[in-house]
mmCIF file of C-alpha atoms and ligand atoms in Angstrom:
data_model
loop_
_atom_site.group_PDB
_atom_site.id
_atom_site.type_symbol
_atom_site.label_atom_id
_atom_site.label_comp_id
_atom_site.label_asym_id
_atom_site.label_seq_id
_atom_site.Cartn_x
_atom_site.Cartn_y
_atom_site.Cartn_z
ATOM 1 C CA MET A 1 29.691 -0.297 0.251
ATOM 2 C CA SER A 2 31.694 1.577 3.018
ATOM 3 C CA PHE A 3 30.657 4.411 5.799
ATOM 4 C CA SER A 4 31.366 7.262 4.177
ATOM 5 C CA LYS A 5 29.581 5.382 1.050
ATOM 6 C CA VAL A 6 26.389 5.965 2.642
ATOM 7 C CA THR A 7 24.431 8.252 1.526
ATOM 8 C CA GLY A 8 23.347 11.462 4.065
ATOM 9 C CA HIS A 9 23.827 11.185 7.681
ATOM 10 C CA ASP A 10 26.404 13.665 8.259
ATOM 11 C CA PHE A 11 26.456 13.593 11.957
ATOM 12 C CA GLN A 12 25.407 10.367 12.702
ATOM 13 C CA LYS A 13 28.318 8.906 10.940
ATOM 14 C CA GLU A 14 30.926 11.130 12.251
ATOM 15 C CA PHE A 15 29.366 10.751 16.320
ATOM 16 C CA LEU A 16 29.977 6.711 15.729
ATOM 17 C CA LEU A 17 33.465 7.561 13.849
ATOM 18 C CA LYS A 18 34.689 9.720 16.611
ATOM 19 C CA SER A 19 33.239 7.819 19.266
ATOM 20 C CA ILE A 20 35.407 4.264 17.475
ATOM 21 C CA GLU A 21 38.836 7.259 17.905
ATOM 22 C CA LYS A 22 38.005 7.717 21.705
ATOM 23 C CA GLY A 23 37.679 4.790 22.586
ATOM 24 C CA ARG A 24 33.870 5.702 23.845
ATOM 25 C CA VAL A 25 32.166 3.046 21.847
ATOM 26 C CA ALA A 26 28.609 2.275 23.941
ATOM 27 C CA ASN A 27 27.625 -1.264 24.634
ATOM 28 C CA SER A 28 23.873 -0.646 24.415
ATOM 29 C CA TYR A 29 22.700 1.769 21.182
ATOM 30 C CA LEU A 30 19.454 2.707 19.595
ATOM 31 C CA PHE A 31 19.090 3.405 15.961
ATOM 32 C CA TYR A 32 15.769 5.199 15.412
ATOM 33 C CA GLY A 33 14.090 7.355 12.780
ATOM 34 C CA GLN A 34 11.693 6.569 9.895
ATOM 35 C CA GLU A 35 12.106 3.537 7.464
ATOM 36 C CA GLY A 36 14.104 2.812 4.369
ATOM 37 C CA ILE A 37 16.561 5.945 5.404
ATOM 38 C CA GLY A 38 19.951 3.743 6.011
ATOM 39 C CA LYS A 39 20.219 2.850 9.454
ATOM 40 C CA ARG A 40 20.439 -0.696 9.298
ATOM 41 C CA LEU A 41 23.495 0.191 7.067
ATOM 42 C CA ILE A 42 24.970 2.254 9.072
ATOM 43 C CA ALA A 43 24.993 -0.118 12.072
ATOM 44 C CA LEU A 44 26.708 -2.885 9.914
ATOM 45 C CA GLU A 45 29.278 -0.166 8.489
ATOM 46 C CA PHE A 46 29.825 0.719 12.619
ATOM 47 C CA ALA A 47 29.922 -3.325 12.894
ATOM 48 C CA LYS A 48 33.056 -3.436 10.167
ATOM 49 C CA LEU A 49 34.522 0.053 11.085
ATOM 50 C CA LEU A 50 34.567 -1.953 14.705
ATOM 51 C CA ASN A 51 36.061 -4.936 13.794
ATOM 52 C CA CYS A 52 38.340 -4.247 11.071
ATOM 53 C CA LYS A 53 41.488 -5.075 10.835
ATOM 54 C CA ARG A 54 43.433 -2.018 9.165
ATOM 55 C CA LYS A 55 41.092 -0.325 11.803
ATOM 56 C CA ASN A 56 44.718 1.712 12.233
ATOM 57 C CA ASP A 57 45.791 2.503 8.365
ATOM 58 C CA ARG A 58 43.279 4.179 7.492
ATOM 59 C CA PRO A 59 43.458 6.624 6.148
ATOM 60 C CA LYS A 60 43.337 10.104 8.108
ATOM 61 C CA GLU A 61 40.934 11.922 5.681
ATOM 62 C CA ASN A 62 38.787 8.986 5.079
ATOM 63 C CA PRO A 63 38.807 6.630 7.899
ATOM 64 C CA GLY A 64 35.024 5.512 6.883
ATOM 65 C CA GLY A 65 36.281 4.507 3.354
ATOM 66 C CA VAL A 66 35.722 1.381 1.731
ATOM 67 C CA CYS A 67 38.204 -1.812 3.126
ATOM 68 C CA GLU A 68 38.394 -5.619 2.094
ATOM 69 C CA CYS A 69 40.092 -6.642 4.781
ATOM 70 C CA SER A 70 39.158 -10.263 5.707
ATOM 71 C CA SER A 71 36.505 -8.692 8.877
ATOM 72 C CA CYS A 72 34.916 -6.185 6.262
ATOM 73 C CA LEU A 73 34.195 -8.729 3.458
ATOM 74 C CA LYS A 74 32.846 -11.182 5.723
ATOM 75 C CA ILE A 75 30.297 -8.779 7.781
ATOM 76 C CA ASP A 76 29.413 -7.264 4.153
ATOM 77 C CA SER A 77 28.584 -10.927 2.902
ATOM 78 C CA SER A 78 26.964 -11.749 6.312
ATOM 79 C CA ASN A 79 29.728 -13.994 7.431
ATOM 80 C CA HIS A 80 31.094 -12.855 10.667
ATOM 81 C CA PRO A 81 30.966 -15.110 12.995
ATOM 82 C CA ASP A 82 30.568 -11.868 15.422
ATOM 83 C CA VAL A 83 28.484 -10.130 14.387
ATOM 84 C CA THR A 84 24.776 -11.002 14.408
ATOM 85 C CA LEU A 85 21.722 -9.499 12.352
ATOM 86 C CA VAL A 86 18.018 -10.615 14.441
ATOM 87 C CA LYS A 87 15.324 -9.764 11.986
ATOM 88 C CA CYS A 88 11.210 -10.955 11.609
ATOM 89 C CA GLU A 89 11.764 -14.508 10.787
ATOM 90 C CA ASP A 90 8.710 -16.407 9.474
ATOM 91 C CA SER A 91 6.219 -14.299 11.625
ATOM 92 C CA SER A 92 5.941 -10.397 11.810
ATOM 93 C CA GLU A 93 7.581 -10.506 15.544
ATOM 94 C CA ILE A 94 10.739 -11.086 17.032
ATOM 95 C CA LYS A 95 10.397 -13.865 19.311
ATOM 96 C CA VAL A 96 12.007 -14.591 22.822
ATOM 97 C CA LYS A 97 13.278 -17.778 21.204
ATOM 98 C CA GLN A 98 15.219 -15.862 18.700
ATOM 99 C CA ILE A 99 16.594 -13.246 22.088
ATOM 100 C CA ARG A 100 17.784 -16.413 23.517
ATOM 101 C CA GLU A 101 19.687 -18.037 20.196
ATOM 102 C CA GLN A 102 20.811 -14.999 18.390
ATOM 103 C CA ILE A 103 21.692 -12.848 21.507
ATOM 104 C CA GLU A 104 22.454 -14.251 24.850
ATOM 105 C CA ASP A 105 23.370 -17.318 23.667
ATOM 106 C CA LEU A 106 26.398 -15.976 22.124
ATOM 107 C CA ILE A 107 27.184 -12.594 23.747
ATOM 108 C CA TYR A 108 28.961 -14.100 26.944
ATOM 109 C CA LEU A 109 31.273 -15.721 24.307
ATOM 110 C CA LYS A 110 34.508 -14.088 23.733
ATOM 111 C CA PRO A 111 34.777 -12.840 20.333
ATOM 112 C CA TYR A 112 36.433 -15.145 17.835
ATOM 113 C CA GLU A 113 38.037 -12.879 15.867
ATOM 114 C CA GLY A 114 36.952 -9.363 15.771
ATOM 115 C CA LYS A 115 37.383 -6.402 18.376
ATOM 116 C CA TYR A 116 33.385 -6.530 19.340
ATOM 117 C CA LYS A 117 30.625 -8.642 19.198
ATOM 118 C CA VAL A 118 28.445 -6.733 17.596
ATOM 119 C CA SER A 119 24.107 -7.874 17.410
ATOM 120 C CA ILE A 120 22.323 -5.826 15.639
ATOM 121 C CA VAL A 121 18.260 -5.881 15.694
ATOM 122 C CA ASN A 122 15.871 -4.497 12.998
ATOM 123 C CA ASP A 123 12.963 -3.394 13.743
ATOM 124 C CA ALA A 124 13.520 -4.311 17.144
ATOM 125 C CA GLU A 125 10.164 -2.772 17.659
ATOM 126 C CA ALA A 126 8.913 -6.393 16.532
ATOM 127 C CA MET A 127 10.464 -7.612 19.918
ATOM 128 C CA ASN A 128 7.371 -9.401 21.717
ATOM 129 C CA THR A 129 6.685 -8.759 25.589
ATOM 130 C CA ASN A 130 8.544 -11.910 26.420
ATOM 131 C CA ALA A 131 11.347 -11.438 24.134
ATOM 132 C CA GLN A 132 11.679 -7.283 24.949
ATOM 133 C CA ASN A 133 12.217 -8.685 28.843
ATOM 134 C CA ALA A 134 14.684 -11.400 27.958
ATOM 135 C CA PHE A 135 16.686 -8.728 26.460
ATOM 136 C CA LEU A 136 16.130 -5.968 29.000
ATOM 137 C CA LYS A 137 18.292 -9.029 31.193
ATOM 138 C CA THR A 138 20.935 -8.935 28.890
ATOM 139 C CA LEU A 139 20.940 -4.696 28.224
ATOM 140 C CA GLU A 140 21.859 -4.804 32.544
ATOM 141 C CA GLU A 141 24.907 -6.708 32.612
ATOM 142 C CA PRO A 142 25.975 -6.199 29.166
ATOM 143 C CA PRO A 143 30.290 -7.802 28.541
ATOM 144 C CA GLY A 144 32.388 -5.343 28.061
ATOM 145 C CA GLU A 145 32.976 -6.665 24.058
ATOM 146 C CA ALA A 146 29.154 -6.203 23.221
ATOM 147 C CA VAL A 147 28.259 -3.918 21.313
ATOM 148 C CA ILE A 148 23.863 -3.848 20.836
ATOM 149 C CA ILE A 149 22.348 -1.618 18.330
ATOM 150 C CA LEU A 150 18.980 -1.770 17.853
ATOM 151 C CA ILE A 151 16.992 -0.446 14.925
ATOM 152 C CA SER A 152 14.037 0.922 15.276
ATOM 153 C CA SER A 153 11.190 2.619 13.347
ATOM 154 C CA LYS A 154 8.768 2.628 15.676
ATOM 155 C CA PRO A 155 10.608 3.046 19.229
ATOM 156 C CA GLN A 156 7.369 3.803 21.192
ATOM 157 C CA HIS A 157 6.576 0.520 20.677
ATOM 158 C CA LEU A 158 9.916 -0.404 22.771
ATOM 159 C CA LEU A 159 9.714 -0.893 26.694
ATOM 160 C CA LYS A 160 11.497 2.194 28.512
ATOM 161 C CA THR A 161 14.000 0.478 30.584
ATOM 162 C CA ILE A 162 15.543 -0.528 27.379
ATOM 163 C CA ILE A 163 15.518 2.766 26.004
ATOM 164 C CA SER A 164 16.873 4.656 28.496
ATOM 165 C CA ARG A 165 19.824 1.609 28.844
ATOM 166 C CA CYS A 166 20.681 2.680 25.052
ATOM 167 C CA GLN A 167 22.858 5.166 23.740
ATOM 168 C CA ARG A 168 20.128 7.326 21.321
ATOM 169 C CA LEU A 169 20.560 8.500 17.585
ATOM 170 C CA GLU A 170 17.578 9.756 15.979
ATOM 171 C CA PHE A 171 17.558 9.583 11.813
ATOM 172 C CA PHE A 172 16.158 11.847 10.120
ATOM 173 C CA ARG A 173 14.467 11.676 6.574
ATOM 174 C CA LEU A 174 17.009 12.402 3.636
ATOM 175 C CA SER A 175 16.626 15.472 1.761
ATOM 176 C CA ASP A 176 14.289 15.959 -1.631
ATOM 177 C CA GLN A 177 17.918 16.445 -3.524
ATOM 178 C CA VAL A 178 19.563 13.597 -2.042
ATOM 179 C CA ILE A 179 16.405 11.717 -3.141
ATOM 180 C CA GLU A 180 16.031 12.972 -6.966
ATOM 181 C CA ASN A 181 19.573 12.036 -7.060
ATOM 182 C CA GLY A 182 19.062 8.520 -5.890
ATOM 183 C CA ILE A 183 15.973 8.422 -8.523
ATOM 184 C CA LYS A 184 18.080 9.514 -11.526
ATOM 185 C CA GLN A 185 21.260 7.647 -10.450
ATOM 186 C CA LYS A 186 18.467 4.099 -10.989
ATOM 187 C CA GLY A 187 17.411 6.370 -13.969
ATOM 188 C CA GLU A 188 13.884 3.890 -14.714
ATOM 189 C CA LEU A 189 11.501 6.887 -14.896
ATOM 190 C CA SER A 190 10.505 9.436 -16.729
ATOM 191 C CA GLN A 191 12.001 12.994 -15.952
ATOM 192 C CA ASP A 192 7.624 14.561 -15.743
ATOM 193 C CA ARG A 193 8.552 11.325 -12.677
ATOM 194 C CA TYR A 194 11.171 12.809 -10.691
ATOM 195 C CA ALA A 195 8.736 15.496 -8.372
ATOM 196 C CA ILE A 196 6.070 13.585 -7.553
ATOM 197 C CA ALA A 197 8.406 10.068 -6.636
ATOM 198 C CA VAL A 198 10.182 12.801 -4.745
ATOM 199 C CA LYS A 199 7.405 13.421 -2.740
ATOM 200 C CA LEU A 200 5.786 9.845 -2.608
ATOM 201 C CA SER A 201 9.325 8.712 -1.090
ATOM 202 C CA GLN A 202 9.158 10.635 1.968
ATOM 203 C CA GLY A 203 12.407 10.945 2.530
ATOM 204 C CA SER A 204 13.378 7.508 1.808
ATOM 205 C CA LEU A 205 15.965 5.935 -0.418
ATOM 206 C CA ALA A 206 14.846 2.467 -0.215
ATOM 207 C CA LYS A 207 10.709 3.600 -0.968
ATOM 208 C CA ALA A 208 12.391 5.995 -3.934
ATOM 209 C CA ILE A 209 14.115 3.096 -5.440
ATOM 210 C CA LEU A 210 11.229 0.911 -4.862
ATOM 211 C CA LEU A 211 9.032 3.338 -7.416
ATOM 212 C CA ASP A 212 8.546 2.651 -10.809
ATOM 213 C CA GLU A 213 6.779 3.315 -13.400
ATOM 214 C CA GLU A 214 3.806 0.835 -12.951
ATOM 215 C CA LEU A 215 3.970 1.776 -9.154
ATOM 216 C CA ILE A 216 3.472 5.184 -10.101
ATOM 217 C CA SER A 217 0.393 4.454 -12.620
ATOM 218 C CA GLU A 218 -0.404 2.352 -10.141
ATOM 219 C CA ARG A 219 -0.945 5.278 -7.992
ATOM 220 C CA LYS A 220 -3.111 6.830 -9.853
ATOM 221 C CA ARG A 221 -4.808 3.572 -10.963
ATOM 222 C CA ILE A 222 -5.858 3.258 -6.181
ATOM 223 C CA ILE A 223 -7.148 7.234 -6.488
ATOM 224 C CA GLU A 224 -9.714 7.578 -9.282
ATOM 225 C CA LYS A 225 -11.010 4.055 -8.306
ATOM 226 C CA ILE A 226 -11.246 4.988 -4.433
ATOM 227 C CA SER A 227 -12.942 7.978 -4.728
ATOM 228 C CA GLU A 228 -15.494 6.765 -6.956
ATOM 229 C CA LEU A 229 -16.222 3.842 -4.870
ATOM 230 C CA LYS A 230 -19.844 3.079 -4.531
ATOM 231 C CA LYS A 231 -20.836 1.616 -1.342
ATOM 232 C CA ASP A 232 -23.907 -0.415 -3.365
ATOM 233 C CA SER A 233 -21.278 -2.214 -5.769
ATOM 234 C CA ALA A 234 -20.209 -5.066 -4.051
ATOM 235 C CA VAL A 235 -18.678 -6.891 -7.116
ATOM 236 C CA GLU A 236 -17.019 -3.828 -8.137
ATOM 237 C CA LEU A 237 -15.443 -3.676 -3.680
ATOM 238 C CA LEU A 238 -15.008 -6.986 -4.150
ATOM 239 C CA GLU A 239 -12.618 -6.790 -7.602
ATOM 240 C CA PHE A 240 -10.864 -4.209 -6.511
ATOM 241 C CA VAL A 241 -9.884 -5.200 -3.201
ATOM 242 C CA ASP A 242 -8.634 -8.977 -5.279
ATOM 243 C CA SER A 243 -6.572 -5.974 -8.195
ATOM 244 C CA ILE A 244 -4.439 -5.452 -4.467
ATOM 245 C CA ALA A 245 -4.513 -8.863 -3.170
ATOM 246 C CA SER A 246 -3.682 -10.701 -6.098
ATOM 247 C CA GLN A 247 -0.377 -8.804 -6.866
ATOM 248 C CA LYS A 248 2.348 -11.773 -7.001
ATOM 249 C CA SER A 249 4.920 -10.040 -7.426
ATOM 250 C CA SER A 250 8.519 -10.854 -4.962
ATOM 251 C CA LYS A 251 7.617 -7.249 -4.117
ATOM 252 C CA GLU A 252 3.753 -7.607 -3.107
ATOM 253 C CA HIS A 253 4.800 -6.518 0.391
ATOM 254 C CA ASP A 254 6.044 -3.099 -0.269
ATOM 255 C CA HIS A 255 3.565 -3.255 -2.342
ATOM 256 C CA LEU A 256 1.169 -3.711 0.168
ATOM 257 C CA LYS A 257 3.397 -0.727 1.903
ATOM 258 C CA ILE A 258 2.997 1.385 0.037
ATOM 259 C CA PHE A 259 -0.647 1.045 -1.265
ATOM 260 C CA PHE A 260 -0.958 1.931 2.428
ATOM 261 C CA GLU A 261 0.920 4.965 1.982
ATOM 262 C CA ILE A 262 -0.387 6.172 -0.756
ATOM 263 C CA LEU A 263 -3.821 6.302 1.101
ATOM 264 C CA PHE A 264 -2.247 7.859 3.833
ATOM 265 C CA MET A 265 -1.104 10.723 2.250
ATOM 266 C CA TRP A 266 -4.198 11.307 0.222
ATOM 267 C CA LEU A 267 -6.034 11.825 3.025
ATOM 268 C CA LYS A 268 -3.633 13.953 4.733
ATOM 269 C CA ASP A 269 -3.751 15.724 1.003
ATOM 270 C CA ILE A 270 -7.391 16.005 1.483
ATOM 271 C CA LEU A 271 -7.383 17.206 4.786
ATOM 272 C CA TYR A 272 -4.896 19.732 3.365
ATOM 273 C CA LEU A 273 -7.265 21.619 1.298
ATOM 274 C CA LYS A 274 -9.741 20.654 3.951
ATOM 275 C CA SER A 275 -8.290 23.125 6.410
ATOM 276 C CA ASP A 276 -7.409 25.684 3.517
ATOM 277 C CA ILE A 277 -3.539 25.443 3.925
ATOM 278 C CA SER A 278 -1.471 25.848 0.656
ATOM 279 C CA ASP A 279 -1.339 23.631 -2.284
ATOM 280 C CA GLU A 280 2.268 23.814 -2.103
ATOM 281 C CA ASN A 281 2.168 20.494 0.712
ATOM 282 C CA LEU A 282 -0.077 18.441 -1.651
ATOM 283 C CA VAL A 283 1.831 15.261 -2.169
ATOM 284 C CA HIS A 284 -0.797 14.266 -5.031
ATOM 285 C CA LYS A 285 -0.649 17.940 -6.466
ATOM 286 C CA ASP A 286 -1.947 16.123 -9.718
ATOM 287 C CA PHE A 287 -5.433 15.099 -8.245
ATOM 288 C CA TYR A 288 -6.177 18.304 -6.845
ATOM 289 C CA GLU A 289 -9.801 18.039 -8.114
ATOM 290 C CA ILE A 290 -10.411 14.543 -7.300
ATOM 291 C CA SER A 291 -9.219 15.041 -3.544
ATOM 292 C CA LYS A 292 -10.609 19.245 -3.255
ATOM 293 C CA LYS A 293 -14.129 17.882 -4.217
ATOM 294 C CA LEU A 294 -14.249 14.892 -1.451
ATOM 295 C CA SER A 295 -12.596 17.798 1.365
ATOM 296 C CA GLU A 296 -15.939 19.439 0.606
ATOM 297 C CA ARG A 297 -17.863 16.186 0.676
ATOM 298 C CA TRP A 298 -15.982 14.989 4.182
ATOM 299 C CA SER A 299 -15.601 16.647 7.384
ATOM 300 C CA ALA A 300 -12.437 16.271 8.635
ATOM 301 C CA GLU A 301 -13.703 14.331 11.155
ATOM 302 C CA GLN A 302 -14.546 11.770 8.899
ATOM 303 C CA ILE A 303 -10.594 12.011 7.106
ATOM 304 C CA LEU A 304 -9.283 11.597 10.995
ATOM 305 C CA GLU A 305 -11.775 8.979 11.495
ATOM 306 C CA LEU A 306 -10.765 7.260 8.106
ATOM 307 C CA SER A 307 -6.547 8.059 8.786
ATOM 308 C CA SER A 308 -7.306 6.173 12.248
ATOM 309 C CA PHE A 309 -9.307 2.734 10.543
ATOM 310 C CA LEU A 310 -5.900 3.022 7.382
ATOM 311 C CA GLU A 311 -3.426 3.290 10.385
ATOM 312 C CA GLU A 312 -5.669 0.199 12.103
ATOM 313 C CA ALA A 313 -5.409 -1.856 8.867
ATOM 314 C CA TRP A 314 -1.951 -1.477 8.593
ATOM 315 C CA ASP A 315 -1.173 -2.271 12.450
ATOM 316 C CA SER A 316 -3.316 -5.234 11.791
ATOM 317 C CA LEU A 317 -1.629 -6.772 8.644
ATOM 318 C CA PHE A 318 1.812 -5.487 9.637
ATOM 319 C CA HIS A 319 2.228 -6.798 13.140
ATOM 320 C CA ARG A 320 -0.553 -9.403 13.078
ATOM 321 C CA ASN A 321 -0.415 -11.304 10.508
ATOM 322 C CA VAL A 322 -4.285 -10.780 9.916
ATOM 323 C CA ASN A 323 -5.768 -11.936 7.079
ATOM 324 C CA LYS A 324 -5.168 -10.262 4.218
ATOM 325 C CA GLN A 325 -8.432 -10.228 2.539
ATOM 326 C CA TYR A 326 -10.131 -9.974 5.431
ATOM 327 C CA VAL A 327 -8.544 -6.276 6.734
ATOM 328 C CA LEU A 328 -8.156 -5.224 3.009
ATOM 329 C CA GLU A 329 -12.360 -5.613 2.363
ATOM 330 C CA ASN A 330 -13.197 -3.977 5.514
ATOM 331 C CA LEU A 331 -10.800 -1.122 4.745
ATOM 332 C CA ILE A 332 -12.164 -0.373 1.314
ATOM 333 C CA ILE A 333 -15.786 -0.396 2.687
ATOM 334 C CA LYS A 334 -14.766 1.813 5.041
ATOM 335 C CA PHE A 335 -13.841 4.020 2.201
ATOM 336 C CA ALA A 336 -16.899 3.383 0.315
ATOM 337 C CA GLN A 337 -19.185 4.540 3.413
ATOM 338 C CA ALA A 338 -17.721 7.871 3.495
HETATM 339 ZN ZN1 ZN B 1 37.999 -3.785 6.927
#
């Protein structure tokens, strides 16, 4: 991988390249924008450029091209002593201990072999309050060779004092064309699935690549099932929850996220139909009939209530580690009662 091989984000790449060229590298950055569009990749590629051993003989016309110097290779294999990637480990939050051990204890040491000590915090919003407070101290007095990059899809969960100390760089969703090319390159979907996969991925290449035939068919099962749920059939409800909760593949976590996203987008479709906005914007176009029927049955308030219930459930599952079975049961019952 290299800087120029990361898909899209031309402005952001140019901005970072120029900041190196002009000697204006900031001490701390915040890369923000929706999940799965390449922020972490760009941060790692930026770390490579900052510490590259061939910095001065990179080709002028493509300074972000592939490099195989020892430094770039070490960063590629997560083995560089001056580059740290902090992320959620065994829990859904980043704890103060991690900030101390992986940033504070290291950042004040001189770089071992590179020019900069780069600390990347992935999903920075997952830092709990103590971690954010500890982190703020480092941000207040960063040593000269330190470059800290916070990556977040939910910067609103970061302390304002943290945000204000960072050079902020927003990343936007990738275009439908870029996503479609990515899906074609992977070549696992049949042609008639492209359009729906592009819609489902919502501008995220990471998500688009995860979408396989199985997940796309799963979408059909989920929507059909949920629209038929009856509140008096407890057995059926529980069976459905089990089928979602028990996905045993290693992709389980992502599958669960996609299950939620399918529902989010579907509720949005129903709301669109309710407001008589053109069907052009529908994600699940092939479920027009079902969605239309529900848009007539549900009031706008009911649809919004379901959306906020869905958001709460998402938060419980992915940020507060609440029991999966319990969250899903509550959610499905809510839908069945609507
Ligand atoms: Zn290099």
